Short mmCIF file of C-alpha atoms in Angstrom, two decimals:
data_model
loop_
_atom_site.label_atom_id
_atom_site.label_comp_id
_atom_site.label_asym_id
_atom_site.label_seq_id
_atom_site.Cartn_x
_atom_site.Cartn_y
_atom_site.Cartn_z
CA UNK A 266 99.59 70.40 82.81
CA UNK A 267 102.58 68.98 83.39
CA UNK A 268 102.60 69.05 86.92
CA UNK A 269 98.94 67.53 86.93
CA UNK A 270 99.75 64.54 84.84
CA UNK A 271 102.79 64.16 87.26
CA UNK A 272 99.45 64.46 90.19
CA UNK A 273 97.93 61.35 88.17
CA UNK A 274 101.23 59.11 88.24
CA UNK A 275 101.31 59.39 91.84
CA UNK A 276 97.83 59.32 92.47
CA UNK A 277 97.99 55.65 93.85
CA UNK A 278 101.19 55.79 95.37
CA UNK A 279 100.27 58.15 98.47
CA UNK A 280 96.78 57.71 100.49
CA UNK A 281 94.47 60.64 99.69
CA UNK A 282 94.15 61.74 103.38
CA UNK A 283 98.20 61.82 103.88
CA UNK A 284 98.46 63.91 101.08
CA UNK A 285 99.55 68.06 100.82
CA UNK A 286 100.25 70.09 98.33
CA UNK A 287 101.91 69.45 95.69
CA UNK A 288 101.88 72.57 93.50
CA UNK A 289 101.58 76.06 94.61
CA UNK A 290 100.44 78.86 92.60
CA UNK A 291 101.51 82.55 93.56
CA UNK A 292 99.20 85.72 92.62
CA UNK A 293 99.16 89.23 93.14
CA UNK A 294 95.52 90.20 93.19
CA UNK A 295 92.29 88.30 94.46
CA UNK A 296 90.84 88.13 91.28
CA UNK A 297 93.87 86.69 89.35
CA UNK A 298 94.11 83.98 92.27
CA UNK A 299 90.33 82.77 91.72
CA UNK A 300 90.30 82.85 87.70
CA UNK A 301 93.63 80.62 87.98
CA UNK A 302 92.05 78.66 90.49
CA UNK A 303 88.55 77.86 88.69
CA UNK A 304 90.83 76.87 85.51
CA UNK A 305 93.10 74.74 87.42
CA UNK A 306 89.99 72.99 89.23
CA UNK A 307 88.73 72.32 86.14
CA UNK A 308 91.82 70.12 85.30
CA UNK A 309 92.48 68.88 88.81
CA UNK A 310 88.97 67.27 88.60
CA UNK A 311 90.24 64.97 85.46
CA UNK A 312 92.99 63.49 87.31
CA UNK A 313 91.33 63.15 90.51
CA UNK A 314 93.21 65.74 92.39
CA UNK A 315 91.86 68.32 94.91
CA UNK A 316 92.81 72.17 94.07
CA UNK A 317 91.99 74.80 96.69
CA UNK A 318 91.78 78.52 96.98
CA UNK A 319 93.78 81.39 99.52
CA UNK A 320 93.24 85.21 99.37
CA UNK A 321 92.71 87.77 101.62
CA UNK A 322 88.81 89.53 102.27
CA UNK A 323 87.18 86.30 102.59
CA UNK A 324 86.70 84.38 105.75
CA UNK A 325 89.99 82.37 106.78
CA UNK A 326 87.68 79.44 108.36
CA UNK A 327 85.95 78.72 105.03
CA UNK A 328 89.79 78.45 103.20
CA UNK A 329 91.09 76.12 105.61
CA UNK A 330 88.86 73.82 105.73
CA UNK A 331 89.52 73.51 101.79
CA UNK A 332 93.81 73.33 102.23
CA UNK A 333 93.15 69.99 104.00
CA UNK A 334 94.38 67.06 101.65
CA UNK A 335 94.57 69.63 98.88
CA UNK A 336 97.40 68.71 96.08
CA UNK A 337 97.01 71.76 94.08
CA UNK A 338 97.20 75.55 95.93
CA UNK A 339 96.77 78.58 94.26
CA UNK A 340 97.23 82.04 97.27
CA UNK A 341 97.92 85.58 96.85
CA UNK A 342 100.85 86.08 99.45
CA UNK A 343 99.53 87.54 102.07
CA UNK A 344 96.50 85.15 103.30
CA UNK A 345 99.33 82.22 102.37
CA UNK A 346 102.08 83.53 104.80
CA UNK A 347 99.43 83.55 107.47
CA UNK A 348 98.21 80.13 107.21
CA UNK A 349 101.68 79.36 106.87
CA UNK A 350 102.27 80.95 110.29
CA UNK A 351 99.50 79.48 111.93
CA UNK A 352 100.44 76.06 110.99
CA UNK A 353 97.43 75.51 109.02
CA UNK A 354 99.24 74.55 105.37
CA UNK A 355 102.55 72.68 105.26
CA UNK A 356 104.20 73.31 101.83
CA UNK A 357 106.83 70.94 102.46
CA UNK A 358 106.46 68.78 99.81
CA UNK A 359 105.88 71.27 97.13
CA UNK A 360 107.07 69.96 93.64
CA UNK A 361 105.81 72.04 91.16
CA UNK A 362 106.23 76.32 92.47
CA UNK A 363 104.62 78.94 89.70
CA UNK A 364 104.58 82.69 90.01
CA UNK A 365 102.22 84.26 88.15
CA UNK A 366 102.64 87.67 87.15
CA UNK A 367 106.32 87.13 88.25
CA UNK A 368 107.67 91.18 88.16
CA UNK A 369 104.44 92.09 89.73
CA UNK A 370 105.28 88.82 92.79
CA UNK A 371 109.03 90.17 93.25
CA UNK A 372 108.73 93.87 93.58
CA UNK A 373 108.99 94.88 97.50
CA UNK A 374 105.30 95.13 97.81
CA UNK A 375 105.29 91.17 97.96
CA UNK A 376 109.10 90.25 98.23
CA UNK A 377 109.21 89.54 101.70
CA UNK A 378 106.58 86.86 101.56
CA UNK A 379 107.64 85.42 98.78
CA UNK A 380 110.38 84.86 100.40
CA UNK A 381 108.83 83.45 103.14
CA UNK A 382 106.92 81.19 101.17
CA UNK A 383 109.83 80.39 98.94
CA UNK A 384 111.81 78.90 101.65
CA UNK A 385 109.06 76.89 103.58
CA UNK A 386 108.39 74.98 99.92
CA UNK A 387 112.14 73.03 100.90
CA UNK A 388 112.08 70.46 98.82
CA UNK A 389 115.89 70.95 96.87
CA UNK A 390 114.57 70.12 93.49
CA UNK A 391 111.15 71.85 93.53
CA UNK A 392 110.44 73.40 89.60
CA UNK A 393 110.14 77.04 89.98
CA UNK A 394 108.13 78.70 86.78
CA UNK A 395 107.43 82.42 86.55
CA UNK A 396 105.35 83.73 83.78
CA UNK A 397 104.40 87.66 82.46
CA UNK A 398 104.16 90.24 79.89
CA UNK A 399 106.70 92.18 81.18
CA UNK A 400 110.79 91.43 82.91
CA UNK A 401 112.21 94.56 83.31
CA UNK A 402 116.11 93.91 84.44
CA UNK A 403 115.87 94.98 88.33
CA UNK A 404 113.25 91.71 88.28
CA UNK A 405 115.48 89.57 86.73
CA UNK A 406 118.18 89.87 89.44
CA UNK A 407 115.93 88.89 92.08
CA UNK A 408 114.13 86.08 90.12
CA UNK A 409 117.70 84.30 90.36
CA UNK A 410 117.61 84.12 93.69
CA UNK A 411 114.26 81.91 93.11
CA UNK A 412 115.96 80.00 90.36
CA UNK A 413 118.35 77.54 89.13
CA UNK A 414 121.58 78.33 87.36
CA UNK A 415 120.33 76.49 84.48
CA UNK A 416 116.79 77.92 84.19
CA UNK A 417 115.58 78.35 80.87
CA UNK A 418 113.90 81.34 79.53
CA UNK A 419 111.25 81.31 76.63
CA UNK A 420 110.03 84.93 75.47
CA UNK A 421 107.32 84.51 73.11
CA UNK A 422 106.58 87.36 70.47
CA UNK A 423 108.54 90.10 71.61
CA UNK A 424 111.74 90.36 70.07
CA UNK A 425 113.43 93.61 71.22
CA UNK A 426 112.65 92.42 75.08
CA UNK A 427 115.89 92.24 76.37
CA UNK A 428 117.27 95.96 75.60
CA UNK A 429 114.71 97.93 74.56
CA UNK A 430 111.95 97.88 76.99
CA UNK A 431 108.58 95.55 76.96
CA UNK A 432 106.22 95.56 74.10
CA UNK A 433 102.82 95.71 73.72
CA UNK A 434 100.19 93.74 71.81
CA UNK A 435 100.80 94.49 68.12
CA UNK A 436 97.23 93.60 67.48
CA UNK A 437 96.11 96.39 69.79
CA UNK A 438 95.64 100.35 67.98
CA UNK A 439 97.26 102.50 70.45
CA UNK A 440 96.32 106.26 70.24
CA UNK A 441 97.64 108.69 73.07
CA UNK A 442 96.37 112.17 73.08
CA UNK A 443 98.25 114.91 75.17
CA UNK A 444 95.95 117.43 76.87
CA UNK A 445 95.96 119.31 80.30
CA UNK A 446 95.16 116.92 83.03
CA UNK A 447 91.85 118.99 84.01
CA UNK A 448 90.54 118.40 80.36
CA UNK A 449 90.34 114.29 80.63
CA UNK A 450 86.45 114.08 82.23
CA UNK A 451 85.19 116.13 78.96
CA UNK A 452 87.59 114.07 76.85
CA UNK A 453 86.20 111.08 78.01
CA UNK A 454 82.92 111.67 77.84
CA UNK A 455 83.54 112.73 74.42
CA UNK A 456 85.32 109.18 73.58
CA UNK A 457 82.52 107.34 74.88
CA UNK A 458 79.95 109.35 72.69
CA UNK A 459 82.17 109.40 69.66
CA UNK A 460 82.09 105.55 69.76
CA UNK A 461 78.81 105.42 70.82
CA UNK A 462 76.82 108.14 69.16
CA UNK A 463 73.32 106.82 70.91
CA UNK A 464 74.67 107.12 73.96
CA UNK A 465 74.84 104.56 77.04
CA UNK A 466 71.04 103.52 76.59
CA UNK A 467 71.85 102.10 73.11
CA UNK A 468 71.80 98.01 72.29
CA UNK A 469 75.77 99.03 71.15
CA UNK A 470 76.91 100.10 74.11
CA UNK A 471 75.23 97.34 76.03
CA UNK A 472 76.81 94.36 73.87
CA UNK A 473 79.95 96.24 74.46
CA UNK A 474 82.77 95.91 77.04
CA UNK A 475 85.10 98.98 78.01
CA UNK A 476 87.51 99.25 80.92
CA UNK A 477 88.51 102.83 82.09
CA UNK A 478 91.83 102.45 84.07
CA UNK A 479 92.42 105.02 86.95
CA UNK A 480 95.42 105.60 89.01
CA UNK A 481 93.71 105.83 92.65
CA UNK A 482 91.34 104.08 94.27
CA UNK A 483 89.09 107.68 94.93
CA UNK A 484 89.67 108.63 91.76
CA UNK A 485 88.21 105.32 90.61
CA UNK A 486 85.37 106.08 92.70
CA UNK A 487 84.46 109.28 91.34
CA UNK A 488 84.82 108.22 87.87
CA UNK A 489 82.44 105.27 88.48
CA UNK A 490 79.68 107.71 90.51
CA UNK A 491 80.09 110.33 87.85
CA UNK A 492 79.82 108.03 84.76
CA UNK A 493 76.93 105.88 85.95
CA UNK A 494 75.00 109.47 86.87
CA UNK A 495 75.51 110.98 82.91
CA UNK A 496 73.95 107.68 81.83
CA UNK A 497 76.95 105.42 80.82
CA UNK A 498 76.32 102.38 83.12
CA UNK A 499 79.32 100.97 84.70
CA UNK A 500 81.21 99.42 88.11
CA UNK A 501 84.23 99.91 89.65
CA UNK A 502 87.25 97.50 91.34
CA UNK A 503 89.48 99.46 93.85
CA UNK A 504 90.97 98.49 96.88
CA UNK A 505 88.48 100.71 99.21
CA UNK A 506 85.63 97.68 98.25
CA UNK A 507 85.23 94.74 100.24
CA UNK A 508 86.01 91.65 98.61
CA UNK A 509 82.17 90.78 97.98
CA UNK A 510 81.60 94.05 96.04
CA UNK A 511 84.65 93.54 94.01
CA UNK A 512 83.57 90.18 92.87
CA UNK A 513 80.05 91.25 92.09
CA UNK A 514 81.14 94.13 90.15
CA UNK A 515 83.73 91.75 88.23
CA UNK A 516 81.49 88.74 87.43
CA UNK A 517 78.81 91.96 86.23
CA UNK A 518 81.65 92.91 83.73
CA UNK A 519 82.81 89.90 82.59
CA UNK A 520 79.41 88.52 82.44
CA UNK A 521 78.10 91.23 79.91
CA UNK A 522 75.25 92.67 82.29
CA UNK A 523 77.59 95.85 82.69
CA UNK A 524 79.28 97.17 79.66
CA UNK A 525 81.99 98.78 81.42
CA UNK A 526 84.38 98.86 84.03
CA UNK A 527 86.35 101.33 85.78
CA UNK A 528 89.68 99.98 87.58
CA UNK A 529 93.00 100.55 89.45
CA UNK A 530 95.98 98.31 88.29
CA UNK A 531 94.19 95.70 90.38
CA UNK A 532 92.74 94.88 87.17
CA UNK A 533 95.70 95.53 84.53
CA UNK A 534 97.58 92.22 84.95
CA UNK A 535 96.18 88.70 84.00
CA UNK A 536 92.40 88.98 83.91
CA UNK A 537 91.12 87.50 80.89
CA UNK A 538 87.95 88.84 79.82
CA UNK A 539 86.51 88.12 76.61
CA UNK A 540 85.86 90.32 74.10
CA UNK A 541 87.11 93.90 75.66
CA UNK A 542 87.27 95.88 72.76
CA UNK A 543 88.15 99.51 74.31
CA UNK A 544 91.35 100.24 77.24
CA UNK A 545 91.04 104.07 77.90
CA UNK A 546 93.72 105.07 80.11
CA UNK A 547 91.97 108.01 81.73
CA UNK A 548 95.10 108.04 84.22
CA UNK A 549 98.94 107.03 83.26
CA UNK A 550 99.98 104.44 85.20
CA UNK A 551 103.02 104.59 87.32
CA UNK A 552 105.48 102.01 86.10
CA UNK A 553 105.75 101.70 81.78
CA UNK A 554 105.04 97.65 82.61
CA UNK A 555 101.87 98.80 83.76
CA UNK A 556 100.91 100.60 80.79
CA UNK A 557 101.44 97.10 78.44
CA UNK A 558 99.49 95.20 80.92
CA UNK A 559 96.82 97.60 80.73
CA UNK A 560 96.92 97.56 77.02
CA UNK A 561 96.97 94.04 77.10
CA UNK A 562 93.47 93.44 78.62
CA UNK A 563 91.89 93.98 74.93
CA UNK A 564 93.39 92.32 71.22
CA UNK A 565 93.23 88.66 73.22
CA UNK A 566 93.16 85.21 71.66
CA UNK A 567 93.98 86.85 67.86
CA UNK A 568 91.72 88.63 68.22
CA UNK A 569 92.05 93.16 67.91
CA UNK A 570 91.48 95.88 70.29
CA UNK A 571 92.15 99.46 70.58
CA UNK A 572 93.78 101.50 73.64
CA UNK A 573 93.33 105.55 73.59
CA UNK A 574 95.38 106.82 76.46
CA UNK A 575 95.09 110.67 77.86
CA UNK A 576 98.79 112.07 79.09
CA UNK A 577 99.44 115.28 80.40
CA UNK A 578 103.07 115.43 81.14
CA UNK A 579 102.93 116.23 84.83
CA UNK A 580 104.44 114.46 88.05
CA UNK A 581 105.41 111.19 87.29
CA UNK A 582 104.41 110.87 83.72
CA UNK A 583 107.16 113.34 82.36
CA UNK A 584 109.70 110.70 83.38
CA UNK A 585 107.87 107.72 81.57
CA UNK A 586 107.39 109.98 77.89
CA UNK A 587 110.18 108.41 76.69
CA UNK A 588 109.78 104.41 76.85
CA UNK A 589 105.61 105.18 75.86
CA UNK A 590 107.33 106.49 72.64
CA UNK A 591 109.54 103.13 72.49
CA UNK A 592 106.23 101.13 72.74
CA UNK A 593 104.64 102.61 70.62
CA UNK A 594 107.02 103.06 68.11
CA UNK A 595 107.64 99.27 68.20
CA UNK A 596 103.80 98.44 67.49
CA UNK A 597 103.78 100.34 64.73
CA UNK A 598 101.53 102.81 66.08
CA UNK A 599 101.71 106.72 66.08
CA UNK A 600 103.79 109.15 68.28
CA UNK A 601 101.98 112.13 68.41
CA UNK A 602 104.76 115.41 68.23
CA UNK A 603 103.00 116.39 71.91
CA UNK A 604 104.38 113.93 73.55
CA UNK A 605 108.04 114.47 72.30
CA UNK A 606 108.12 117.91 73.68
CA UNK A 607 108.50 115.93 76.59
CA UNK A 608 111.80 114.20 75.88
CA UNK A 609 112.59 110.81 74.46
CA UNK A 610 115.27 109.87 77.29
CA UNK A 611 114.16 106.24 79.04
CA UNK A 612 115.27 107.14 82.73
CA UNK A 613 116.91 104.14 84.64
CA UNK A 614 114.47 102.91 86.98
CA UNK A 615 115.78 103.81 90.83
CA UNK A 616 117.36 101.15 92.61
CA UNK A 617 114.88 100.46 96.00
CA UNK A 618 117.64 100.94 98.27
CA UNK A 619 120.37 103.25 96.96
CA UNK A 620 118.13 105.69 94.47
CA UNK A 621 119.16 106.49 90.81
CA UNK A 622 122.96 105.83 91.07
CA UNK A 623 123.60 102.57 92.53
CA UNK A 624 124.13 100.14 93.73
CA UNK A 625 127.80 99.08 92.50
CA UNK A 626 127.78 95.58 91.46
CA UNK A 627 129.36 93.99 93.95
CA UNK A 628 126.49 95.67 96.38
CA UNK A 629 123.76 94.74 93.92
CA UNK A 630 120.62 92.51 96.31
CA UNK A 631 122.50 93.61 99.46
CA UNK A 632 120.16 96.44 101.61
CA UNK A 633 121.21 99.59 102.77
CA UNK A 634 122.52 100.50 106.34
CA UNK A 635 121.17 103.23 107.98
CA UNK A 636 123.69 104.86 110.26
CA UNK A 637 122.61 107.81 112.59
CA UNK A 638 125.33 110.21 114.07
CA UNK A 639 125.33 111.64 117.43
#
């Protein structure tokens, strides 16, 4: 809003055709990118400013015809860094520079473009903004590379943010169950009837909306093939669809014509659906972030949800037993004695470059040199 009424000031001073973007709005996923941009259009429209749309899976033709005399840009990195290259957007004159989902933007899947993208938005006194759930400490060293030394940070709601881990929505019941890892299909099958005791035919479950969170796109898949065949009607977004398929599947969910949805993390951060009343983590993720974002997809706008997550203990999920109990401890919620045969240690995260003990401080940002003896 702010950077929009700053649109309308200006709108007289500089000739619609001359004009390029002014604000620039950085997401990680293609769905995130078009929900910000239809809310953002919505505004633009008001104050007479034109608001366009960059992501990967669609045709590039189509997107850059819409960049031309656009003031407002929201892109997912990649698809931006290639107009970019290709001279087709000139972010020069970028004012206003959010990150949304900002850990999610400056872990290395992204970093490099951001970068990128970063530096060819060159105005010196551009407003950088980064917003999330979650801002674990290895984030926060990189975001002040993006920032000023006087930035100002606002943490809403979470109090214990800074040294004890994120938090999850308070509003949100969180049950985990501990069980072998071969058990979860039967367990979830037995969720779904439990909740819905006429089964997926019934008006209930069809008024109802569920996402199942999976770990891999194949797994995903399965679930989706598996659930839809015992009569529980549901779609899937994974990276393996195209980007039509994904969006059909997501305006089916969110719409209400499917009752539930069965997603990677593609789907944990930022999508706001209305009224998702169930999160079943049939698969932990792999970062404890993840897990909040998750959780947050249901208890939105004041109103309450519930999460039920299955854990098994094995691979990666031994070493995250200790900061679930943290989050759930600080909601309030249970911490079943299962999982605390496990541990209750919060392992340091593993520095990208150097592993679990470093780097020293004075190293801290700088990349490691590979050296190779004869």
């Amino acid at each position: 809003l702010p950077a929009l009424s700053k649109f309308a000031a200006d709108d007289a001073k500089t000739p619609r055709k001359n004009r390029q973007p002014a604000m620039l709005v950085l997401a990680p996923t293609r769905e995130l990118a078009c929900q910000s941009y239809e809310v953002l259009d919505e505004f633009c429209k008001i104050v007479g400013a034109r608001c366009a749309v960059a992501y990967g899976g669609a045709p590039r033709h189509e997107q850059q015809k819409t960049l031309k005399n656009a003031a407002a840009l929201v892109a997912t990195p990649g698809r931006l860094k290639d107009f970019i290259d290709d001279g087709s957007v000139d972010l020069s004159k970028v004012r206003f520079l959010c990150f949304d989902e900002a850990d999610r933007m400056l872990d290395m899947g992204f970093i490099d473009a951001v970068r990128s993208i970063s530096m060819a938005c060159s105005l010196p006194n551009k407003l950088v903004c980064m917003f999330s759930a979650t801002w674990p400490p290895d984030v926060r060293k990189v975001a002040d590379d993006f920032l000023s030394a006087d930035h100002v940070r606002v943490v809403v709601g979470a109090k214990r943010l800074e040294s004890s881990g994120p938090e999850a929505n308070r509003r949100v019941a969180q049950t985990v169950v501990v069980f072998e890892q071969r058990a979860r299909d039967g367990k979830l099958i037995e969720l779904l009837r439990k909740r819905y005791p006429q089964g997926g035919s019934s008006s209930h479950y069809s008024r109802s909306r569920l996402i199942v969170f999976g770990l891999y796109k194949k797994e995903c898949a399965r679930l989706e093939s598996d659930l839809n065949r015992k009569g529980w009607r549901c779609v899937a977004i994974h990276g393996d669809m195209s980007q039509a398929a994904r969006t059909k599947a997501f305006d089916d969910f969110r719409g209400g014509k499917v009752p539930l949805l069965v997603a990677t993390d593609v789907a944990a951060r930022g999508l706001d659906i209305p009224d998702v009343e169930l999160v079943v983590n049939y698969s932990f993720p792999l970062t404890i972030e993840d897990y909040v974002h998750r959780v947050g997809r249901t208890g939105r706008a004041g109103k309450s949800g519930a999460a039920h997550t299955f854990f098994h203990g094995d691979g990666h999920e031994k070493a995250l037993a200790g900061a679930l109990q943290n989050v759930l401890r600080a909601a309030g919620a249970d911490v079943p004695a299962e999982l605390l045969k496990f541990g209750s240690t919060v392992k340091k995260k593993e520095d990208k470059n150097y592993g679990a003990f470093g780097p020293r401080a004075d190293l801290a940002g700088k990349k490691a040199t590979k050296i190779v003896f004869d």
